[in-house]
Amino acid sequence: MRAPRENLFHLIEPLLPHVEHPSRYLNHEWGACEEQDGPFHLCMVYADVYEVGQPNLGVAILYNNVNAREGMSCERCYLPWKDMSALMRERGVPLLSLEGAAPLASFDAIGFTLAHELVATNVLETLDLAGIALTSAERDVDDPIILAGGPSAWNCEPLAPVFDAVLLGDGEESIVEVCACIRDARAEGLSRADLLRRLALVPGTYVPSLYDVVVDEGTTRWGRAVPRAGEDVPEVVLKRCVNDFAATPAVAQRIVPYMGIVQDRLSLEVLRGCARGCRFCQAGMTYRPVRERPAEQVVSCGVEGLLASGHDEISLTSLSTTDHSQCEAILNGMNVALEGRGIRVSIPSQRLDSFGVDMAAAVAGGKRGGLTFAPEAGSQRLRDVINKNVTEEDLERAARNAFAAGWRRMKLYFMIGLPTETDEDVVGIARMAERVLEIGREVVGRGPKSGVSVSISVAVLVPKPYTPFQWVGQLRPDEVRRRQQLLLHEVRDRAIRVSYHDADVSLVEGALSKMGRAGFSLVRAAWERGCRFDAWTSEFDFRAWEEAARSCGLDLEEVACEEFPLTAALPWGHTSPGVSMGYLQREWRRAVEGVTTPDCTRESCTGCGVCPALGVHNVIQGVRS
Amino acid sequence: MSDPRPQPFSVRPQDLPTKAELPRLRVAYVKDSRLAYLGHLDLISTVERCIRRAGLPFSVGNGFARRMRIQFSSALPVGASSCCEYFDLRLTKRMDPQEALGRLEASTPRAIAPYRAAYVGSRLPALEAWLNRVDWSVGLGPACPADELFDAIREIARRGEVRYLRGEKDKVVDLTRTLCGYSVGEDETGGLSVGVDTLCGAGVSLRPQVLLDAAFALMGRPAPDAPRVRRHRQVHEEDGRIVEPFCGSDAIATSSLF
Ligand code: SF4
């Protein structure tokens, strides 16, 4: 039964004095779309607290697109923190949207953003707080249609029983089509099953309930999803891709939050996609092709966006902003247009090989905090394995430029657990950090007053679907910990700080990345044991996850660390970003041989298959050097 | 947006206008409805963004962080509303206060709407220290008979201090220096409205909730669940003489909405 649509803010307001950060629940921010007349109502959910979810660009884009349509409204919802959800349960208050303070259960459709795998238990928590059945099969004809999409939808199988439909790839066009389809199907009085069949006709839409999972000798233990007998649905659902990226609005964030949020600045997506081909990187494989916005658009829309929002910082975001063929023109244009206004221009992370002297001068408009580079591996051999095409010289040059331009703190990202990694590679991380520190001291000077420091952050490789490492087993946690200790032991200078990811968190993330549909029982069991906010170090409860796994007859380590045969049909094979399995297999073989593959925006096509499969191509505004 | 200003490296520091020479625009605004729950730091960044959106020629400090030159009246407790909040903004050039107010209004959420603006003396002390007389009203449900509450407050005032826990810390407020008046009224439904007039300065201040919690504890009654606290006056008091925030300003701009 659909809940009635009504404004229930009066139920939340009395709870505000009793919770941490009441501004999470206030709404009415500057730029929020207050008119929510519908009659079709969608609610976009980012299943984490407000300050984590609000900066998400994907939600902002879909929010604007749906609200721009006649007859359609889109609101937002974030997961209340534990103090608030406990109070809500105690007083029988259901989960509400922000704009209209309407029960989530009153919406026509609800769209979850899957920003990472660890959001899984929060999805269940959201539905439960909203009073909506957890699985598609349990929902009534009137219940909201539960949609999902986003960067970690590439293996959505462990949550497949939850979702009525999953939107693959760029959502700006498909969300509107999906909403229209739901609206029309409801108007025609279709049954829920027929409505879902209709949804499966919208390109890029995967409807899990129309697929069965088959386990046979050609699959892994998780099987593969095949169209259910009698259902006319594609064997492989291909992602959607916005061809004319420059025709989409450059500034999607219109809402100016009241509370300090993560990434509290205006973001402008300067380009989409990355073809560098790093073999561990899911985004690099799944957001292809590369589409740049023209420099003039970035500068003029950035300045306009800042005037309209009042932010004092603009971040030029993308998977690899310094790869933009007009990056320097953009940075210089911005700095000139914004001079004297106390506004900073920032870039999330720098490419080592494109961080020249001019770039060093232009980034951050005078602010010299920390600078981030990602060499990812400690030796040239291993960087070749992962296709991170940067050299020791690139790092040294970039570090020298940055220190000379006034930076003092350098942050370097690395991974351990990469295929073929040896102790020598791990030790190499320490040596690289020392080299960078030494360059800093050479350039800036020695002694504690120079303020030169290097911090290294070491993640664990989680092999992700649709990367050339998708067949690889994750490194076992004991071995992860041994290598972490080895690295700690090797770093001897106190000006080098080491931080590393928890091996247990990575293990759960790895299991969620690998499992098929049967993995839902694990997610559900973990949620039933109180797992929430698993991405928060303070909240992650490994014991509960282990118990949950045991209760389902699973072992987390076995799941995450299992290697799949190169020829096996994979649990995610039926939802495709367009990259061909043949290409990924070829890339895996080249990885093992230590052979690199060039970037197709600089050299010719390397045959990943995306362009022919989707009928698209790279759009580069200038010439990439 | 501010006009491009000379940078320290292109001009000798002694040639830059000092802060005291910059026009000082005082703005009065409300803090109402759900924005009463906005914490002070979030309020500061929200107001700064409103000023940027309004395009006022604000001045930026010369320090490393290049912050906007703005000062606020003292922080409100989270959940308290107010009809008398203030900020002082240094501008790089004088502009018509009516126009400044109009532009601010157009770029500010209604719940923290500005309603008065005027230039004030450049060398006045910072707002937070200067506005030392703060009066509150607190709306309670029908929690107890009005007389009983009044007597409890009088007894606490007589004792001269309140002790309370803030987080883990023991705090003491000297009521002889902070409490300058109180009243308890009752409406026809039995709801209570409490007036608490306070003086603050040099690290001492009295929040009305602290006084009321002590009074309810003395009566042996539970403190009311969600009292509606409102700051209704902030002025400067010196030797018993009251100075209003805009006293002495000519051309006080006023919003048509209020
Ligand atoms: S098909 Fe070729 S040109 Fe297109 S993204 Fe793949 S490698 Fe690049």
mmCIF file with all atom_site columns, C-alpha atoms in Angstrom, chain A residues 249-369:
data_model
loop_
_atom_site.group_PDB
_atom_site.id
_atom_site.type_symbol
_atom_site.label_atom_id
_atom_site.label_alt_id
_atom_site.label_comp_id
_atom_site.label_asym_id
_atom_site.label_entity_id
_atom_site.label_seq_id
_atom_site.pdbx_PDB_ins_code
_atom_site.Cartn_x
_atom_site.Cartn_y
_atom_site.Cartn_z
_atom_site.occupancy
_atom_site.B_iso_or_equiv
_atom_site.pdbx_formal_charge
_atom_site.auth_seq_id
_atom_site.auth_comp_id
_atom_site.auth_asym_id
_atom_site.auth_atom_id
_atom_site.pdbx_PDB_model_num
ATOM 1   C CA . PRO A 1 249 ? 24.777 21.920 -17.905 1.00 0.00 ? 249 PRO A CA 1
ATOM 2   C CA . ALA A 1 250 ? 28.323 22.362 -16.607 1.00 0.00 ? 250 ALA A CA 1
ATOM 3   C CA . VAL A 1 251 ? 27.293 23.284 -13.075 1.00 0.00 ? 251 VAL A CA 1
ATOM 4   C CA . ALA A 1 252 ? 24.926 20.720 -11.611 1.00 0.00 ? 252 ALA A CA 1
ATOM 5   C CA . GLN A 1 253 ? 25.164 21.756 -7.993  1.00 0.00 ? 253 GLN A CA 1
ATOM 6   C CA . ARG A 1 254 ? 22.577 24.414 -7.336  1.00 0.00 ? 254 ARG A CA 1
ATOM 7   C CA . ILE A 1 255 ? 21.904 23.623 -3.709  1.00 0.00 ? 255 ILE A CA 1
ATOM 8   C CA . VAL A 1 256 ? 24.055 25.459 -1.187  1.00 0.00 ? 256 VAL A CA 1
ATOM 9   C CA . PRO A 1 257 ? 24.095 23.479 2.051   1.00 0.00 ? 257 PRO A CA 1
ATOM 10  C CA . TYR A 1 258 ? 23.818 25.135 5.433   1.00 0.00 ? 258 TYR A CA 1
ATOM 11  C CA . MET A 1 259 ? 26.071 22.743 7.213   1.00 0.00 ? 259 MET A CA 1
ATOM 12  C CA . GLY A 1 260 ? 29.719 22.076 6.521   1.00 0.00 ? 260 GLY A CA 1
ATOM 13  C CA . ILE A 1 261 ? 29.798 19.063 4.210   1.00 0.00 ? 261 ILE A CA 1
ATOM 14  C CA . VAL A 1 262 ? 32.505 16.829 2.835   1.00 0.00 ? 262 VAL A CA 1
ATOM 15  C CA . GLN A 1 263 ? 33.911 18.687 -0.188  1.00 0.00 ? 263 GLN A CA 1
ATOM 16  C CA . ASP A 1 264 ? 32.301 21.997 0.741   1.00 0.00 ? 264 ASP A CA 1
ATOM 17  C CA . ARG A 1 265 ? 32.843 23.735 -2.558  1.00 0.00 ? 265 ARG A CA 1
ATOM 18  C CA . LEU A 1 266 ? 31.327 24.179 -5.962  1.00 0.00 ? 266 LEU A CA 1
ATOM 19  C CA . SER A 1 267 ? 32.172 21.281 -8.266  1.00 0.00 ? 267 SER A CA 1
ATOM 20  C CA . LEU A 1 268 ? 32.286 21.510 -11.993 1.00 0.00 ? 268 LEU A CA 1
ATOM 21  C CA . GLU A 1 269 ? 32.688 18.310 -13.990 1.00 0.00 ? 269 GLU A CA 1
ATOM 22  C CA . VAL A 1 270 ? 35.190 19.376 -16.644 1.00 0.00 ? 270 VAL A CA 1
ATOM 23  C CA . LEU A 1 271 ? 35.334 16.065 -18.426 1.00 0.00 ? 271 LEU A CA 1
ATOM 24  C CA . ARG A 1 272 ? 33.876 12.599 -18.142 1.00 0.00 ? 272 ARG A CA 1
ATOM 25  C CA . GLY A 1 273 ? 35.716 9.342  -18.686 1.00 0.00 ? 273 GLY A CA 1
ATOM 26  C CA . CYS A 1 274 ? 39.397 8.453  -18.644 1.00 0.00 ? 274 CYS A CA 1
ATOM 27  C CA . ALA A 1 275 ? 41.265 6.297  -21.132 1.00 0.00 ? 275 ALA A CA 1
ATOM 28  C CA . ARG A 1 276 ? 44.595 6.030  -19.357 1.00 0.00 ? 276 ARG A CA 1
ATOM 29  C CA . GLY A 1 277 ? 43.741 2.388  -18.876 1.00 0.00 ? 277 GLY A CA 1
ATOM 30  C CA . CYS A 1 278 ? 44.960 1.776  -15.321 1.00 0.00 ? 278 CYS A CA 1
ATOM 31  C CA . ARG A 1 279 ? 44.149 -1.882 -14.908 1.00 0.00 ? 279 ARG A CA 1
ATOM 32  C CA . PHE A 1 280 ? 42.821 -1.721 -11.356 1.00 0.00 ? 280 PHE A CA 1
ATOM 33  C CA . CYS A 1 281 ? 40.506 1.208  -12.014 1.00 0.00 ? 281 CYS A CA 1
ATOM 34  C CA . GLN A 1 282 ? 36.829 0.456  -12.476 1.00 0.00 ? 282 GLN A CA 1
ATOM 35  C CA . ALA A 1 283 ? 35.873 4.050  -13.233 1.00 0.00 ? 283 ALA A CA 1
ATOM 36  C CA . GLY A 1 284 ? 38.513 4.198  -15.963 1.00 0.00 ? 284 GLY A CA 1
ATOM 37  C CA . MET A 1 285 ? 36.929 1.237  -17.734 1.00 0.00 ? 285 MET A CA 1
ATOM 38  C CA . THR A 1 286 ? 33.271 1.983  -17.089 1.00 0.00 ? 286 THR A CA 1
ATOM 39  C CA . TYR A 1 287 ? 33.030 5.735  -17.837 1.00 0.00 ? 287 TYR A CA 1
ATOM 40  C CA . ARG A 1 288 ? 34.531 5.553  -21.337 1.00 0.00 ? 288 ARG A CA 1
ATOM 41  C CA . PRO A 1 289 ? 34.662 7.245  -23.794 1.00 0.00 ? 289 PRO A CA 1
ATOM 42  C CA . VAL A 1 290 ? 36.369 10.488 -22.803 1.00 0.00 ? 290 VAL A CA 1
ATOM 43  C CA . ARG A 1 291 ? 34.322 13.633 -23.271 1.00 0.00 ? 291 ARG A CA 1
ATOM 44  C CA . GLU A 1 292 ? 35.730 17.081 -22.517 1.00 0.00 ? 292 GLU A CA 1
ATOM 45  C CA . ARG A 1 293 ? 33.900 20.353 -22.054 1.00 0.00 ? 293 ARG A CA 1
ATOM 46  C CA . PRO A 1 294 ? 35.341 23.318 -23.956 1.00 0.00 ? 294 PRO A CA 1
ATOM 47  C CA . ALA A 1 295 ? 37.522 25.660 -21.867 1.00 0.00 ? 295 ALA A CA 1
ATOM 48  C CA . GLU A 1 296 ? 35.279 28.689 -22.467 1.00 0.00 ? 296 GLU A CA 1
ATOM 49  C CA . GLN A 1 297 ? 32.276 26.793 -21.140 1.00 0.00 ? 297 GLN A CA 1
ATOM 50  C CA . VAL A 1 298 ? 34.147 25.720 -18.026 1.00 0.00 ? 298 VAL A CA 1
ATOM 51  C CA . VAL A 1 299 ? 35.379 29.237 -17.258 1.00 0.00 ? 299 VAL A CA 1
ATOM 52  C CA . SER A 1 300 ? 32.130 31.093 -17.919 1.00 0.00 ? 300 SER A CA 1
ATOM 53  C CA . CYS A 1 301 ? 29.891 28.546 -16.209 1.00 0.00 ? 301 CYS A CA 1
ATOM 54  C CA . GLY A 1 302 ? 32.300 28.302 -13.290 1.00 0.00 ? 302 GLY A CA 1
ATOM 55  C CA . VAL A 1 303 ? 32.255 32.049 -12.704 1.00 0.00 ? 303 VAL A CA 1
ATOM 56  C CA . GLU A 1 304 ? 28.461 32.181 -13.069 1.00 0.00 ? 304 GLU A CA 1
ATOM 57  C CA . GLY A 1 305 ? 28.059 29.213 -10.737 1.00 0.00 ? 305 GLY A CA 1
ATOM 58  C CA . LEU A 1 306 ? 30.204 30.862 -8.076  1.00 0.00 ? 306 LEU A CA 1
ATOM 59  C CA . LEU A 1 307 ? 28.180 34.066 -8.282  1.00 0.00 ? 307 LEU A CA 1
ATOM 60  C CA . ALA A 1 308 ? 24.942 32.139 -7.933  1.00 0.00 ? 308 ALA A CA 1
ATOM 61  C CA . SER A 1 309 ? 26.077 29.910 -5.077  1.00 0.00 ? 309 SER A CA 1
ATOM 62  C CA . GLY A 1 310 ? 28.389 32.147 -3.061  1.00 0.00 ? 310 GLY A CA 1
ATOM 63  C CA . HIS A 1 311 ? 31.019 29.421 -2.599  1.00 0.00 ? 311 HIS A CA 1
ATOM 64  C CA . ASP A 1 312 ? 34.605 30.524 -2.067  1.00 0.00 ? 312 ASP A CA 1
ATOM 65  C CA . GLU A 1 313 ? 36.136 27.521 -3.765  1.00 0.00 ? 313 GLU A CA 1
ATOM 66  C CA . ILE A 1 314 ? 35.567 25.771 -7.052  1.00 0.00 ? 314 ILE A CA 1
ATOM 67  C CA . SER A 1 315 ? 36.807 22.289 -7.733  1.00 0.00 ? 315 SER A CA 1
ATOM 68  C CA . LEU A 1 316 ? 37.365 21.159 -11.308 1.00 0.00 ? 316 LEU A CA 1
ATOM 69  C CA . THR A 1 317 ? 36.397 17.550 -10.995 1.00 0.00 ? 317 THR A CA 1
ATOM 70  C CA . SER A 1 318 ? 36.731 14.483 -13.193 1.00 0.00 ? 318 SER A CA 1
ATOM 71  C CA . LEU A 1 319 ? 38.633 11.224 -13.095 1.00 0.00 ? 319 LEU A CA 1
ATOM 72  C CA . SER A 1 320 ? 41.747 13.029 -14.299 1.00 0.00 ? 320 SER A CA 1
ATOM 73  C CA . THR A 1 321 ? 41.369 16.785 -14.657 1.00 0.00 ? 321 THR A CA 1
ATOM 74  C CA . THR A 1 322 ? 44.946 17.540 -15.610 1.00 0.00 ? 322 THR A CA 1
ATOM 75  C CA . ASP A 1 323 ? 44.423 15.342 -18.684 1.00 0.00 ? 323 ASP A CA 1
ATOM 76  C CA . HIS A 1 324 ? 41.983 17.899 -20.121 1.00 0.00 ? 324 HIS A CA 1
ATOM 77  C CA . SER A 1 325 ? 43.549 19.092 -23.356 1.00 0.00 ? 325 SER A CA 1
ATOM 78  C CA . GLN A 1 326 ? 42.834 22.709 -22.327 1.00 0.00 ? 326 GLN A CA 1
ATOM 79  C CA . CYS A 1 327 ? 43.631 22.356 -18.645 1.00 0.00 ? 327 CYS A CA 1
ATOM 80  C CA . GLU A 1 328 ? 46.088 25.212 -18.485 1.00 0.00 ? 328 GLU A CA 1
ATOM 81  C CA . ALA A 1 329 ? 43.790 27.543 -20.388 1.00 0.00 ? 329 ALA A CA 1
ATOM 82  C CA . ILE A 1 330 ? 40.990 26.656 -17.965 1.00 0.00 ? 330 ILE A CA 1
ATOM 83  C CA . LEU A 1 331 ? 43.126 27.260 -14.880 1.00 0.00 ? 331 LEU A CA 1
ATOM 84  C CA . ASN A 1 332 ? 44.523 30.517 -16.179 1.00 0.00 ? 332 ASN A CA 1
ATOM 85  C CA . GLY A 1 333 ? 41.113 31.694 -17.338 1.00 0.00 ? 333 GLY A CA 1
ATOM 86  C CA . MET A 1 334 ? 39.623 30.940 -13.954 1.00 0.00 ? 334 MET A CA 1
ATOM 87  C CA . ASN A 1 335 ? 42.401 32.618 -12.029 1.00 0.00 ? 335 ASN A CA 1
ATOM 88  C CA . VAL A 1 336 ? 42.138 35.766 -14.134 1.00 0.00 ? 336 VAL A CA 1
ATOM 89  C CA . ALA A 1 337 ? 38.334 35.911 -13.930 1.00 0.00 ? 337 ALA A CA 1
ATOM 90  C CA . LEU A 1 338 ? 38.318 35.370 -10.179 1.00 0.00 ? 338 LEU A CA 1
ATOM 91  C CA . GLU A 1 339 ? 41.265 37.513 -9.166  1.00 0.00 ? 339 GLU A CA 1
ATOM 92  C CA . GLY A 1 340 ? 40.837 39.473 -5.954  1.00 0.00 ? 340 GLY A CA 1
ATOM 93  C CA . ARG A 1 341 ? 37.690 37.667 -4.880  1.00 0.00 ? 341 ARG A CA 1
ATOM 94  C CA . GLY A 1 342 ? 39.297 35.387 -2.320  1.00 0.00 ? 342 GLY A CA 1
ATOM 95  C CA . ILE A 1 343 ? 38.234 32.326 -4.349  1.00 0.00 ? 343 ILE A CA 1
ATOM 96  C CA . ARG A 1 344 ? 40.312 29.208 -4.730  1.00 0.00 ? 344 ARG A CA 1
ATOM 97  C CA . VAL A 1 345 ? 40.404 26.934 -7.745  1.00 0.00 ? 345 VAL A CA 1
ATOM 98  C CA . SER A 1 346 ? 41.291 23.357 -6.911  1.00 0.00 ? 346 SER A CA 1
ATOM 99  C CA . ILE A 1 347 ? 41.813 20.053 -8.643  1.00 0.00 ? 347 ILE A CA 1
ATOM 100 C CA . PRO A 1 348 ? 41.128 16.823 -6.773  1.00 0.00 ? 348 PRO A CA 1
ATOM 101 C CA . SER A 1 349 ? 44.331 14.985 -7.607  1.00 0.00 ? 349 SER A CA 1
ATOM 102 C CA . GLN A 1 350 ? 47.146 15.632 -10.026 1.00 0.00 ? 350 GLN A CA 1
ATOM 103 C CA . ARG A 1 351 ? 48.590 13.471 -12.739 1.00 0.00 ? 351 ARG A CA 1
ATOM 104 C CA . LEU A 1 352 ? 52.283 13.076 -12.158 1.00 0.00 ? 352 LEU A CA 1
ATOM 105 C CA . ASP A 1 353 ? 53.248 13.270 -15.774 1.00 0.00 ? 353 ASP A CA 1
ATOM 106 C CA . SER A 1 354 ? 51.266 16.384 -16.582 1.00 0.00 ? 354 SER A CA 1
ATOM 107 C CA . PHE A 1 355 ? 52.140 18.467 -13.535 1.00 0.00 ? 355 PHE A CA 1
ATOM 108 C CA . GLY A 1 356 ? 54.477 21.010 -15.086 1.00 0.00 ? 356 GLY A CA 1
ATOM 109 C CA . VAL A 1 357 ? 55.798 24.323 -13.830 1.00 0.00 ? 357 VAL A CA 1
ATOM 110 C CA . ASP A 1 358 ? 52.895 26.288 -15.312 1.00 0.00 ? 358 ASP A CA 1
ATOM 111 C CA . MET A 1 359 ? 50.380 23.939 -13.804 1.00 0.00 ? 359 MET A CA 1
ATOM 112 C CA . ALA A 1 360 ? 52.067 24.246 -10.417 1.00 0.00 ? 360 ALA A CA 1
ATOM 113 C CA . ALA A 1 361 ? 51.700 28.001 -10.599 1.00 0.00 ? 361 ALA A CA 1
ATOM 114 C CA . ALA A 1 362 ? 48.097 27.958 -11.747 1.00 0.00 ? 362 ALA A CA 1
ATOM 115 C CA . VAL A 1 363 ? 46.534 25.421 -9.393  1.00 0.00 ? 363 VAL A CA 1
ATOM 116 C CA . ALA A 1 364 ? 45.017 26.573 -6.137  1.00 0.00 ? 364 ALA A CA 1
ATOM 117 C CA . GLY A 1 365 ? 45.368 30.299 -6.921  1.00 0.00 ? 365 GLY A CA 1
ATOM 118 C CA . GLY A 1 366 ? 47.912 31.029 -4.263  1.00 0.00 ? 366 GLY A CA 1
ATOM 119 C CA . LYS A 1 367 ? 46.872 28.502 -1.664  1.00 0.00 ? 367 LYS A CA 1
ATOM 120 C CA . ARG A 1 368 ? 49.579 25.973 -0.970  1.00 0.00 ? 368 ARG A CA 1
ATOM 121 C CA . GLY A 1 369 ? 48.173 23.300 1.273   1.00 0.00 ? 369 GLY A CA 1
#
